[in-house]
Amino acid sequence: MADKKKYYVVWQGVNPGVYDSWDKCQQQIKGYPQAKYKSFGSREEAEAAYGGNFAQHIQFKSPSRPGTSSNSQALKPSRAQINWDSICVDAACSGNPGVMEYQGVDSKTRTQIFHQKYPLGTNNIGEFLGIVHALAMFHREGKDTPIYTDSRNAMLWVKKKECKTKLVRNAKTENLHQVIARAEQWLQTHTYKNPILKWETEAWGEIPADFGRK
């Protein structure tokens, strides 16, 4: 009997996502520092797992031999794994929708690098624009600096090159919608080498770019 097909979730790698073969998964994790991945028995399980947190799907035990569903990265992430030579982005929204802003800061020093504010938006939009803002900035500077975000939604939107917001388009939001369109166009017409990494809030605490309003 043929082996049951497996699906692989890559939470942290070159291109996070769900892959239908080990070869495809390996392309995303080989040589990637602190890659996070795991195999599942069905696409449905894998897609559900990808929408959640890496730590929820890992049993914290000694690593097993290579090739099993557990792996050497299947351990609770520690702050020692953080690449401090990076930037962190985050957004805040007063209401949903409401006044929205996002910023990018130096991960180590928390020095603010950029900041934008809009009269009406959503937190997810801000998270998405924060990543694209950082990508465009580094592209101009010719840098492949890693970018941390605590939003898996935003990571997925960036990967798909589409901000899947339901924010109504009217006089109050027209400017923001135009910014979103430019961000989507940038993603569709540019390539980048910057790793977009998930900030593990459960293990590391709030992301350095957090606005501190919780």
GROMACS .gro file of N, CA and C in nm, residues 93-100 118-123 125 165-168 170 173 176:
model
   66
   93CYS      N    1  -0.540   5.041   1.630
   93CYS     CA    2  -0.663   5.099   1.578
   93CYS      C    3  -0.756   5.131   1.694
   94SER      N    4  -0.804   5.254   1.699
   94SER     CA    5  -0.900   5.295   1.803
   94SER      C    6  -1.040   5.268   1.751
   95GLY      N    7  -1.088   5.146   1.774
   95GLY     CA    8  -1.213   5.102   1.715
   95GLY      C    9  -1.182   5.019   1.593
   96ASN      N   10  -1.282   4.951   1.540
   96ASN     CA   11  -1.257   4.867   1.423
   96ASN      C   12  -1.378   4.869   1.330
   97PRO      N   13  -1.384   4.963   1.234
   97PRO     CA   14  -1.275   5.056   1.198
   97PRO      C   15  -1.267   5.175   1.293
   98GLY      N   16  -1.156   5.244   1.284
   98GLY     CA   17  -1.134   5.362   1.367
   98GLY      C   18  -1.004   5.428   1.324
   99VAL      N   19  -0.958   5.522   1.403
   99VAL     CA   20  -0.830   5.587   1.374
   99VAL      C   21  -0.722   5.479   1.377
  100MET      N   22  -0.647   5.467   1.268
  100MET     CA   23  -0.549   5.359   1.254
  100MET      C   24  -0.410   5.418   1.228
  118TYR      N   25  -0.394   5.723   0.984
  118TYR     CA   26  -0.508   5.748   0.897
  118TYR      C   27  -0.634   5.765   0.983
  119PRO      N   28  -0.727   5.853   0.941
  119PRO     CA   29  -0.845   5.882   1.022
  119PRO      C   30  -0.942   5.765   1.034
  120LEU      N   31  -0.941   5.671   0.939
  120LEU     CA   32  -1.033   5.558   0.946
  120LEU      C   33  -0.972   5.438   0.876
  121GLY      N   34  -0.958   5.329   0.950
  121GLY     CA   35  -0.899   5.209   0.894
  121GLY      C   36  -0.920   5.092   0.988
  122THR      N   37  -0.849   4.982   0.964
  122THR     CA   38  -0.857   4.865   1.051
  122THR      C   39  -0.716   4.821   1.089
  123ASN      N   40  -0.709   4.741   1.193
  123ASN     CA   41  -0.579   4.694   1.240
  123ASN      C   42  -0.511   4.606   1.135
  125ILE      N   43  -0.538   4.618   0.812
  125ILE     CA   44  -0.484   4.701   0.704
  125ILE      C   45  -0.351   4.761   0.747
  165THR      N   46  -0.935   4.339   0.261
  165THR     CA   47  -1.015   4.412   0.358
  165THR      C   48  -1.157   4.431   0.309
  166LYS      N   49  -1.249   4.444   0.404
  166LYS     CA   50  -1.388   4.474   0.372
  166LYS      C   51  -1.423   4.617   0.410
  167LEU      N   52  -1.321   4.696   0.435
  167LEU     CA   53  -1.345   4.836   0.474
  167LEU      C   54  -1.417   4.909   0.361
  168VAL      N   55  -1.528   4.973   0.396
  168VAL     CA   56  -1.608   5.045   0.296
  168VAL      C   57  -1.525   5.156   0.232
  170ASN      N   58  -1.532   5.513   0.089
  170ASN     CA   59  -1.610   5.637   0.085
  170ASN      C   60  -1.514   5.755   0.098
  173THR      N   61  -1.243   5.712   0.361
  173THR     CA   62  -1.143   5.606   0.344
  173THR      C   63  -1.078   5.605   0.207
  176LEU      N   64  -0.694   5.611   0.205
  176LEU     CA   65  -0.637   5.485   0.251
  176LEU      C   66  -0.651   5.377   0.145
   0.00000   0.00000   0.00000
